[in-house]
Amino acid sequence: MSRQPELTVWGAGTSRTLRVHWMLAELNLEYDNRKVGPRTGETQTEAYKAINPKGKIPVLVHGDLIISESFAIARYLRRTFKGLTLDQHQLSPEGVARFDELASFMLMELDATSLYIVRRHLDLASIYGEAPNAVISAKAYFCKMLGEGFSASELAEFVWGHCFSELDILLTTILDWADAVGIALPAHCHAYRYRMHQRPGYRLGKTNNKP
């Protein structure tokens, strides 16, 4: 009898679910891929809300542990399973502090404050209403924060230290999202994004993320 994967992922088809599928691919982990989509009604069922009361994707189930929020899942996977090494700086207190700084900056300033405002008032305008000025302002703020947050030298290799990490997954999916909504990215961000897209883990994760 074949052993069932101990990991289950609920959610596919979004940039946030891609973060989880990509990390699983980088770690070469088997898992049960439950392709629940966003705003399909599946996440609002009693059965799903028993797993995640917030009714959102993605969700990771690992034994008795249930984790939601894409970056928290990616970080848990990297810390729990072997497969991605870190350099001495990344392991140092200073490196960990820089990790936290970058994660907070990307999740708050680039994702939530900028791109999700654009999503709400463009893709989800039927729910949240049209707000052209808010969209213009959010895009401009994204460009300002991206330019101030990441210089060409800082993205010459990886976003944090000299080894690939979940921060690269986070930044790449943010840049992909920005490009998809028509935000003009600096040349060094395009170059960084292109390199990340060449990773086998990205390509497999993208395949597994298809609805």
XYZ file of N, CA and C in Angstrom, residues 2 21 27 29 37 49 65 92 107 153 175 177 193 201:
42
model
N 0.619 2.170 -0.917
C 1.425 3.383 -0.999
C 1.079 4.320 0.155
N 2.912 26.450 -3.602
C 3.271 25.389 -4.547
C 4.730 25.508 -4.985
N 11.479 22.328 -2.394
C 11.842 21.359 -1.359
C 11.635 19.915 -1.808
N 8.894 18.156 -2.217
C 7.986 17.474 -1.299
C 6.734 16.989 -2.020
N -10.454 26.935 -5.724
C -10.216 28.250 -6.301
C -10.786 29.370 -5.456
N -14.704 25.717 5.924
C -14.526 26.630 7.054
C -14.163 25.890 8.340
N -1.503 20.148 12.376
C -1.249 21.579 12.227
C -1.934 22.133 10.981
N 22.567 34.594 10.895
C 22.981 35.466 11.996
C 21.813 36.299 12.508
N 5.154 42.552 2.337
C 3.769 42.180 2.618
C 2.887 43.396 2.865
N 21.776 46.714 -7.272
C 22.775 45.881 -6.594
C 22.127 44.918 -5.606
N 6.179 40.951 -8.038
C 6.554 41.563 -9.316
C 5.697 41.026 -10.457
N 2.637 39.982 -10.217
C 1.318 40.594 -10.018
C 1.324 42.037 -10.517
N 13.399 39.044 -11.915
C 12.209 38.216 -12.119
C 12.478 37.130 -13.161
N 12.004 24.912 -9.751
C 10.967 24.968 -8.720
C 9.842 25.910 -9.087
